GROMACS .gro file of C-alpha atoms in nm:
model
  370
    1MET     CA    1  -0.528  -1.869   0.050
    2GLU     CA    2  -0.489  -1.740  -0.306
    3ALA     CA    3  -0.566  -1.956  -0.609
    4THR     CA    4  -0.281  -2.139  -0.788
    5GLY     CA    5  -0.454  -2.213  -1.119
    6LYS     CA    6  -0.354  -2.541  -1.288
    7PHE     CA    7  -0.034  -2.580  -1.088
    8SER     CA    8  -0.008  -2.948  -1.000
    9GLY     CA    9   0.353  -2.965  -0.884
   10THR     CA   10   0.508  -3.142  -1.181
   11GLN     CA   11   0.885  -3.122  -1.223
   12GLU     CA   12   0.845  -2.903  -1.531
   13GLN     CA   13   0.626  -2.657  -1.345
   14TRP     CA   14   0.862  -2.641  -1.048
   15ASP     CA   15   1.161  -2.589  -1.279
   16SER     CA   16   0.985  -2.300  -1.451
   17PHE     CA   17   0.875  -2.157  -1.115
   18TYR     CA   18   1.230  -2.160  -0.979
   19LEU     CA   19   1.378  -2.015  -1.298
   20PHE     CA   20   1.142  -1.718  -1.291
   21SER     CA   21   1.191  -1.676  -0.915
   22LEU     CA   22   1.569  -1.676  -0.958
   23THR     CA   23   1.554  -1.433  -1.252
   24ILE     CA   24   1.329  -1.192  -1.065
   25SER     CA   25   1.541  -1.212  -0.749
   26LEU     CA   26   1.857  -1.151  -0.953
   27ALA     CA   27   1.705  -0.844  -1.118
   28LEU     CA   28   1.603  -0.706  -0.778
   29LEU     CA   29   1.948  -0.772  -0.631
   30ILE     CA   30   2.134  -0.607  -0.919
   31SER     CA   31   1.897  -0.309  -0.912
   32ALA     CA   32   1.944  -0.270  -0.537
   33LEU     CA   33   2.322  -0.284  -0.566
   34ALA     CA   34   2.321  -0.037  -0.857
   35SER     CA   35   2.116   0.213  -0.657
   36THR     CA   36   2.336   0.193  -0.346
   37GLY     CA   37   2.510   0.520  -0.280
   38ILE     CA   38   2.272   0.724  -0.493
   39THR     CA   39   2.157   1.001  -0.262
   40PRO     CA   40   1.917   1.285  -0.334
   41VAL     CA   41   2.071   1.628  -0.378
   42GLY     CA   42   1.921   1.972  -0.387
   43ARG     CA   43   1.684   2.152  -0.156
   44LYS     CA   44   1.697   2.092   0.217
   45TYR     CA   45   1.416   2.312   0.343
   46ALA     CA   46   1.162   2.032   0.384
   47GLY     CA   47   1.347   1.830   0.647
   48ARG     CA   48   1.298   2.091   0.917
   49SER     CA   49   0.921   2.058   0.936
   50LEU     CA   50   0.708   2.370   0.986
   51GLN     CA   51   0.883   2.458   1.310
   52LYS     CA   52   0.928   2.831   1.244
   53THR     CA   53   0.641   2.893   1.008
   54ASN     CA   54   0.264   2.865   1.014
   55LYS     CA   55   0.279   2.514   1.159
   56ARG     CA   56  -0.029   2.562   1.379
   57LEU     CA   57  -0.251   2.628   1.077
   58PHE     CA   58  -0.104   2.329   0.891
   59TYR     CA   59  -0.150   2.108   1.198
   60TYR     CA   60  -0.521   2.183   1.240
   61VAL     CA   61  -0.597   2.176   0.866
   62ALA     CA   62  -0.416   1.843   0.826
   63ILE     CA   63  -0.600   1.684   1.120
   64PHE     CA   64  -0.931   1.806   0.980
   65LEU     CA   65  -0.852   1.675   0.630
   66ILE     CA   66  -0.735   1.334   0.752
   67PHE     CA   67  -1.049   1.254   0.946
   68SER     CA   68  -1.279   1.424   0.693
   69ILE     CA   69  -1.137   1.202   0.419
   70TYR     CA   70  -1.194   0.889   0.627
   71ALA     CA   71  -1.547   1.003   0.721
   72LEU     CA   72  -1.637   1.062   0.355
   73ASN     CA   73  -1.498   0.723   0.260
   74TRP     CA   74  -1.705   0.555   0.531
   75GLN     CA   75  -2.013   0.723   0.387
   76TYR     CA   76  -1.947   0.683   0.015
   77GLY     CA   77  -1.683   0.410  -0.011
   78PHE     CA   78  -1.446   0.561  -0.268
   79TYR     CA   79  -1.182   0.303  -0.171
   80ARG     CA   80  -1.290  -0.021  -0.002
   81VAL     CA   81  -1.161  -0.375  -0.031
   82GLY     CA   82  -1.408  -0.616  -0.189
   83VAL     CA   83  -1.696  -0.368  -0.200
   84GLY     CA   84  -1.796  -0.130  -0.478
   85ARG     CA   85  -1.834   0.243  -0.426
   86ASP     CA   86  -2.167   0.401  -0.336
   87LEU     CA   87  -2.110   0.728  -0.520
   88ASN     CA   88  -1.989   0.777  -0.879
   89LEU     CA   89  -1.835   1.120  -0.918
   90PRO     CA   90  -1.823   1.297  -1.258
   91PHE     CA   91  -1.505   1.357  -1.462
   92GLY     CA   92  -1.331   1.053  -1.316
   93LEU     CA   93  -1.296   1.213  -0.974
   94ASN     CA   94  -1.336   0.878  -0.800
   95ALA     CA   95  -0.969   0.810  -0.880
   96PRO     CA   96  -0.824   1.108  -0.688
   97ALA     CA   97  -1.081   1.053  -0.412
   98SER     CA   98  -0.961   0.693  -0.377
   99PHE     CA   99  -0.600   0.809  -0.378
  100MET     CA  100  -0.664   1.054  -0.094
  101VAL     CA  101  -0.810   0.771   0.115
  102TYR     CA  102  -0.541   0.518   0.023
  103LEU     CA  103  -0.232   0.741   0.042
  104GLY     CA  104  -0.317   1.114   0.067
  105ALA     CA  105  -0.442   1.106   0.426
  106PRO     CA  106  -0.155   0.879   0.540
  107MET     CA  107   0.094   1.123   0.380
  108LEU     CA  108  -0.048   1.402   0.593
  109THR     CA  109  -0.029   1.172   0.896
  110ALA     CA  110   0.337   1.101   0.817
  111ILE     CA  111   0.424   1.472   0.800
  112LEU     CA  112   0.253   1.540   1.133
  113ALA     CA  113   0.438   1.244   1.286
  114THR     CA  114   0.776   1.379   1.176
  115ASN     CA  115   0.688   1.729   1.298
  116SER     CA  116   0.609   1.582   1.639
  117VAL     CA  117   0.950   1.412   1.659
  118VAL     CA  118   1.131   1.728   1.545
  119LYS     CA  119   0.952   1.934   1.811
  120ARG     CA  120   0.997   1.693   2.103
  121ARG     CA  121   1.319   1.524   1.984
  122LEU     CA  122   1.177   1.178   2.047
  123VAL     CA  123   0.882   0.953   1.967
  124THR     CA  124   0.616   1.027   2.227
  125PRO     CA  125   0.330   0.797   2.337
  126SER     CA  126   0.079   1.056   2.216
  127ALA     CA  127   0.234   1.061   1.867
  128LEU     CA  128   0.233   0.679   1.854
  129THR     CA  129  -0.130   0.676   1.965
  130PHE     CA  130  -0.226   0.925   1.695
  131VAL     CA  131  -0.059   0.725   1.418
  132ALA     CA  132  -0.206   0.399   1.549
  133ALA     CA  133  -0.556   0.552   1.570
  134ALA     CA  134  -0.530   0.688   1.214
  135SER     CA  135  -0.416   0.345   1.094
  136ILE     CA  136  -0.702   0.165   1.268
  137ILE     CA  137  -0.960   0.412   1.135
  138ALA     CA  138  -0.816   0.373   0.785
  139ALA     CA  139  -0.851  -0.006   0.819
  140ILE     CA  140  -1.212   0.021   0.932
  141VAL     CA  141  -1.326   0.262   0.659
  142THR     CA  142  -1.149   0.067   0.381
  143TYR     CA  143  -1.225  -0.285   0.512
  144SER     CA  144  -0.852  -0.359   0.476
  145ARG     CA  145  -0.623  -0.534   0.721
  146ALA     CA  146  -0.309  -0.420   0.537
  147THR     CA  147  -0.303  -0.068   0.681
  148VAL     CA  148  -0.095  -0.168   0.983
  149ALA     CA  149   0.182  -0.301   0.758
  150VAL     CA  150   0.174  -0.044   0.477
  151LEU     CA  151   0.065   0.264   0.670
  152MET     CA  152   0.144   0.251   1.040
  153LEU     CA  153   0.471   0.052   1.035
  154PRO     CA  154   0.660   0.268   0.780
  155ILE     CA  155   0.542   0.592   0.944
  156VAL     CA  156   0.649   0.477   1.291
  157MET     CA  157   0.980   0.343   1.157
  158GLY     CA  158   1.040   0.687   1.006
  159MET     CA  159   0.965   0.849   1.342
  160TYR     CA  160   1.224   0.634   1.518
  161GLN     CA  161   1.477   0.701   1.243
  162LYS     CA  162   1.422   1.076   1.283
  163SER     CA  163   1.464   1.047   1.660
  164LYS     CA  164   1.791   0.860   1.611
  165GLU     CA  165   1.910   1.126   1.363
  166ILE     CA  166   1.834   1.408   1.609
  167ASN     CA  167   1.972   1.247   1.925
  168GLY     CA  168   2.257   1.045   1.775
  169LYS     CA  169   2.137   0.720   1.931
  170PRO     CA  170   1.838   0.489   1.884
  171GLN     CA  171   1.535   0.527   2.107
  172PRO     CA  172   1.405   0.216   2.291
  173ILE     CA  173   1.139   0.046   2.080
  174THR     CA  174   0.913  -0.069   2.362
  175GLY     CA  175   0.650   0.184   2.265
  176LEU     CA  176   0.671   0.074   1.902
  177LEU     CA  177   0.612  -0.290   1.993
  178VAL     CA  178   0.318  -0.210   2.219
  179ALA     CA  179   0.158   0.018   1.960
  180MET     CA  180   0.207  -0.231   1.676
  181VAL     CA  181   0.069  -0.531   1.865
  182THR     CA  182  -0.229  -0.329   1.987
  183ALA     CA  183  -0.301  -0.192   1.640
  184VAL     CA  184  -0.271  -0.537   1.479
  185VAL     CA  185  -0.516  -0.694   1.724
  186ILE     CA  186  -0.772  -0.411   1.700
  187THR     CA  187  -0.744  -0.399   1.321
  188LEU     CA  188  -0.784  -0.774   1.269
  189VAL     CA  189  -1.081  -0.795   1.503
  190SER     CA  190  -1.254  -0.482   1.367
  191VAL     CA  191  -1.208  -0.564   0.999
  192SER     CA  192  -1.309  -0.927   1.050
  193LEU     CA  193  -1.633  -0.821   1.221
  194ILE     CA  194  -1.704  -0.571   0.942
  195ARG     CA  195  -1.641  -0.833   0.674
  196ILE     CA  196  -1.865  -1.083   0.848
  197ALA     CA  197  -2.142  -0.823   0.854
  198ILE     CA  198  -2.088  -0.704   0.495
  199TYR     CA  199  -2.025  -1.036   0.321
  200GLY     CA  200  -2.259  -1.251   0.529
  201ASN     CA  201  -2.626  -1.267   0.623
  202SER     CA  202  -2.844  -1.266   0.932
  203GLU     CA  203  -2.671  -1.580   1.056
  204SER     CA  204  -2.323  -1.435   1.005
  205PHE     CA  205  -2.221  -1.387   1.367
  206SER     CA  206  -2.217  -1.753   1.454
  207VAL     CA  207  -1.945  -1.930   1.648
  208GLU     CA  208  -1.842  -2.110   1.331
  209SER     CA  209  -1.801  -1.792   1.123
  210LEU     CA  210  -1.603  -1.628   1.402
  211LYS     CA  211  -1.372  -1.930   1.414
  212ILE     CA  212  -1.320  -1.914   1.037
  213TYR     CA  213  -1.214  -1.549   1.052
  214LEU     CA  214  -0.997  -1.614   1.355
  215TYR     CA  215  -0.806  -1.892   1.180
  216GLU     CA  216  -0.780  -1.687   0.861
  217SER     CA  217  -0.641  -1.389   1.051
  218ILE     CA  218  -0.382  -1.603   1.229
  219GLY     CA  219  -0.297  -1.767   0.896
  220LEU     CA  220  -0.214  -1.432   0.737
  221PHE     CA  221   0.130  -1.447   0.898
  222ILE     CA  222   0.220  -1.781   0.736
  223ASP     CA  223  -0.022  -1.846   0.448
  224ARG     CA  224  -0.022  -1.519   0.255
  225TRP     CA  225   0.225  -1.574  -0.032
  226ILE     CA  226   0.061  -1.379  -0.313
  227GLY     CA  227   0.375  -1.346  -0.526
  228ALA     CA  228   0.454  -1.717  -0.515
  229GLU     CA  229   0.096  -1.824  -0.578
  230GLY     CA  230   0.057  -1.580  -0.866
  231LEU     CA  231   0.376  -1.716  -1.020
  232MET     CA  232   0.239  -2.069  -0.986
  233VAL     CA  233  -0.064  -1.963  -1.190
  234ALA     CA  234   0.161  -1.808  -1.456
  235VAL     CA  235   0.390  -2.109  -1.507
  236SER     CA  236   0.092  -2.348  -1.529
  237SER     CA  237  -0.096  -2.136  -1.785
  238PRO     CA  238  -0.041  -2.049  -2.153
  239GLN     CA  239   0.246  -1.800  -2.183
  240SER     CA  240   0.328  -1.557  -2.465
  241ILE     CA  241   0.430  -1.198  -2.530
  242ASP     CA  242   0.088  -1.133  -2.684
  243LEU     CA  243  -0.081  -1.251  -2.364
  244LEU     CA  244   0.143  -1.023  -2.157
  245LEU     CA  245   0.052  -0.726  -2.377
  246GLN     CA  246  -0.317  -0.808  -2.335
  247MET     CA  247  -0.277  -0.814  -1.956
  248ILE     CA  248  -0.081  -0.489  -1.951
  249THR     CA  249  -0.347  -0.306  -2.153
  250GLU     CA  250  -0.649  -0.475  -1.995
  251ASP     CA  251  -0.931  -0.246  -1.881
  252PRO     CA  252  -0.960  -0.254  -1.498
  253ALA     CA  253  -1.339  -0.253  -1.542
  254ALA     CA  254  -1.307  -0.621  -1.635
  255GLY     CA  255  -1.297  -0.699  -1.263
  256MET     CA  256  -1.369  -1.065  -1.188
  257ARG     CA  257  -1.383  -1.133  -1.563
  258GLY     CA  258  -1.020  -1.027  -1.606
  259ILE     CA  259  -0.762  -1.242  -1.781
  260PHE     CA  260  -0.578  -1.350  -1.468
  261GLN     CA  261  -0.898  -1.441  -1.287
  262SER     CA  262  -0.986  -1.692  -1.559
  263PHE     CA  263  -0.643  -1.859  -1.537
  264SER     CA  264  -0.630  -1.862  -1.158
  265ASP     CA  265  -0.937  -2.081  -1.101
  266SER     CA  266  -1.025  -1.834  -0.830
  267GLN     CA  267  -1.281  -1.937  -0.571
  268TYR     CA  268  -1.436  -1.593  -0.624
  269LEU     CA  269  -1.541  -1.658  -0.985
  270ASN     CA  270  -1.876  -1.800  -0.878
  271LEU     CA  271  -1.947  -1.525  -0.628
  272PHE     CA  272  -2.146  -1.262  -0.816
  273LEU     CA  273  -2.289  -1.063  -0.528
  274ASP     CA  274  -2.436  -0.717  -0.559
  275ASN     CA  275  -2.176  -0.443  -0.513
  276MET     CA  276  -1.903  -0.698  -0.431
  277THR     CA  277  -1.570  -0.724  -0.609
  278PHE     CA  278  -1.350  -1.021  -0.520
  279LEU     CA  279  -1.019  -1.055  -0.703
  280THR     CA  280  -0.730  -1.299  -0.683
  281LEU     CA  281  -0.407  -1.096  -0.687
  282PRO     CA  282  -0.125  -1.192  -0.926
  283GLY     CA  283   0.126  -0.918  -0.846
  284ALA     CA  284   0.357  -0.760  -1.104
  285PHE     CA  285   0.606  -1.050  -1.104
  286ALA     CA  286   0.340  -1.303  -1.203
  287ILE     CA  287   0.211  -1.072  -1.476
  288LEU     CA  288   0.563  -1.050  -1.624
  289ALA     CA  289   0.597  -1.429  -1.605
  290PHE     CA  290   0.296  -1.467  -1.837
  291SER     CA  291   0.532  -1.355  -2.115
  292GLY     CA  292   0.708  -1.692  -2.090
  293SER     CA  293   1.040  -1.508  -2.131
  294LEU     CA  294   1.308  -1.486  -1.861
  295LEU     CA  295   1.456  -1.182  -2.039
  296VAL     CA  296   1.123  -0.999  -2.029
  297ALA     CA  297   1.089  -1.082  -1.658
  298PHE     CA  298   1.445  -0.963  -1.587
  299PHE     CA  299   1.422  -0.633  -1.772
  300GLY     CA  300   1.064  -0.578  -1.659
  301VAL     CA  301   1.166  -0.605  -1.294
  302THR     CA  302   1.468  -0.384  -1.364
  303ALA     CA  303   1.239  -0.119  -1.516
  304MET     CA  304   1.010  -0.143  -1.212
  305SER     CA  305   1.309  -0.095  -0.985
  306ILE     CA  306   1.422   0.213  -1.179
  307VAL     CA  307   1.075   0.364  -1.147
  308GLY     CA  308   1.065   0.282  -0.776
  309VAL     CA  309   1.412   0.420  -0.697
  310SER     CA  310   1.342   0.732  -0.905
  311LEU     CA  311   1.021   0.797  -0.716
  312GLU     CA  312   1.193   0.743  -0.381
  313ARG     CA  313   1.473   0.982  -0.479
  314TYR     CA  314   1.224   1.244  -0.593
  315VAL     CA  315   1.033   1.227  -0.265
  316GLY     CA  316   1.365   1.244  -0.078
  317TRP     CA  317   1.463   1.551  -0.279
  318ILE     CA  318   1.135   1.728  -0.208
  319PHE     CA  319   1.110   1.616   0.156
  320ARG     CA  320   1.463   1.558   0.281
  321GLY     CA  321   1.449   1.456   0.645
  322GLN     CA  322   1.082   1.351   0.631
  323HIS     CA  323   1.164   0.984   0.684
  324SER     CA  324   0.808   0.882   0.769
  325LEU     CA  325   0.678   1.022   0.440
  326GLN     CA  326   0.959   0.861   0.241
  327PHE     CA  327   0.910   0.522   0.408
  328LEU     CA  328   0.534   0.542   0.360
  329ILE     CA  329   0.556   0.606  -0.014
  330SER     CA  330   0.818   0.333  -0.056
  331ALA     CA  331   0.596   0.085   0.128
  332SER     CA  332   0.289   0.183  -0.074
  333LEU     CA  333   0.486   0.141  -0.396
  334ALA     CA  334   0.599  -0.207  -0.291
  335TYR     CA  335   0.241  -0.289  -0.189
  336HIS     CA  336   0.114  -0.168  -0.527
  337PHE     CA  337   0.363  -0.388  -0.715
  338SER     CA  338   0.300  -0.698  -0.504
  339GLN     CA  339  -0.081  -0.662  -0.519
  340MET     CA  340  -0.100  -0.552  -0.884
  341VAL     CA  341  -0.393  -0.689  -1.085
  342PHE     CA  342  -0.439  -0.435  -1.365
  343PRO     CA  343  -0.113  -0.266  -1.473
  344LEU     CA  344  -0.303   0.025  -1.630
  345LEU     CA  345  -0.383   0.148  -1.278
  346PHE     CA  346  -0.013   0.194  -1.207
  347ILE     CA  347   0.023   0.504  -1.426
  348PRO     CA  348  -0.242   0.716  -1.249
  349PHE     CA  349  -0.103   0.595  -0.915
  350ILE     CA  350   0.245   0.730  -0.997
  351VAL     CA  351   0.103   1.053  -1.142
  352GLN     CA  352  -0.103   1.117  -0.830
  353VAL     CA  353   0.190   1.043  -0.596
  354VAL     CA  354   0.413   1.287  -0.785
  355PHE     CA  355   0.140   1.552  -0.804
  356PHE     CA  356   0.043   1.539  -0.435
  357THR     CA  357   0.405   1.522  -0.321
  358THR     CA  358   0.491   1.824  -0.536
  359LEU     CA  359   0.189   2.013  -0.406
  360LEU     CA  360   0.289   1.953  -0.045
  361GLY     CA  361   0.649   2.040  -0.129
  362LEU     CA  362   0.547   2.374  -0.279
  363TYR     CA  363   0.352   2.453   0.037
  364TYR     CA  364   0.660   2.376   0.245
  365ALA     CA  365   0.877   2.597   0.024
  366ASP     CA  366   0.630   2.885   0.044
  367SER     CA  367   0.603   2.844   0.423
  368ARG     CA  368   0.979   2.855   0.454
  369ARG     CA  369   1.008   3.176   0.250
  370ASN     CA  370   0.725   3.345   0.439
   0.00000   0.00000   0.00000
């Protein structure tokens, strides 16, 4: 489904592909083993939710903010997949606006989800419905099918983990399965219909176009191998440290004219539609492979792992016990790495995660003291 560049399947290309795959996997394994047993220490106030403080005010404000953010994104499109924004804010404010749609609102959803489990000691159908509805709405307003995997699933997994922690035994996952299957079906159908309407024309809703989107949606579960396909592009293209540095410092405004897009032979290169942005996704591993050096790939992945583990530990320190929030940020970090196109966007992403997490943490601390 993604482009593979000049990869023709020669023995040399496969050898290079497997060497980089092995090196990257080894770096991930060593990093995972090295981080085992490292637990966050420090404050514990955040894991108790707002049970004895002004939780009612937080609850209503959070609900209002979540759906207001999604409503504004539907109107102005700060963060949408494949479609440009309709409103350019001054002072670079589109970046934090996009962050609030992509991760800010889900973070609030995660906190509310944990509070619900703490209050009722289990995962209730109403809480599952709320998280599923927020996930589906997020998918619709962003034109993205990924929200079920990177938003709903980690939040719900965190809810079940919290329930197990409170009760000492796991809760039956029947509700989880029903909610996930329902959300997946509604999301795939809704987003496919939106994409047909946005990307197509007056003849879009034909039987043939519906079949195409149906087969594509089903194929997502077996055909979506972005990391592997990006690596195929890298090993079949010119490789050098200079090229890697160019990709790392590349301006995201390059869009479809970016370095990777030219190497990938993307099917999107000839689609210059008004307000449309189609990109083939290399992922961070493929970008590192453009260096042509196994050492650069190994230490690059190790550095990524250090950043990821450090962020996870920081969130765990600020919000101990808020499993849904921790799982959500971990999943979004993994999603950001695997879908990475322009590395320069990674820095503001991390800064915004740390800033918003700290801001929420300070509110929790103040609530606890009051």
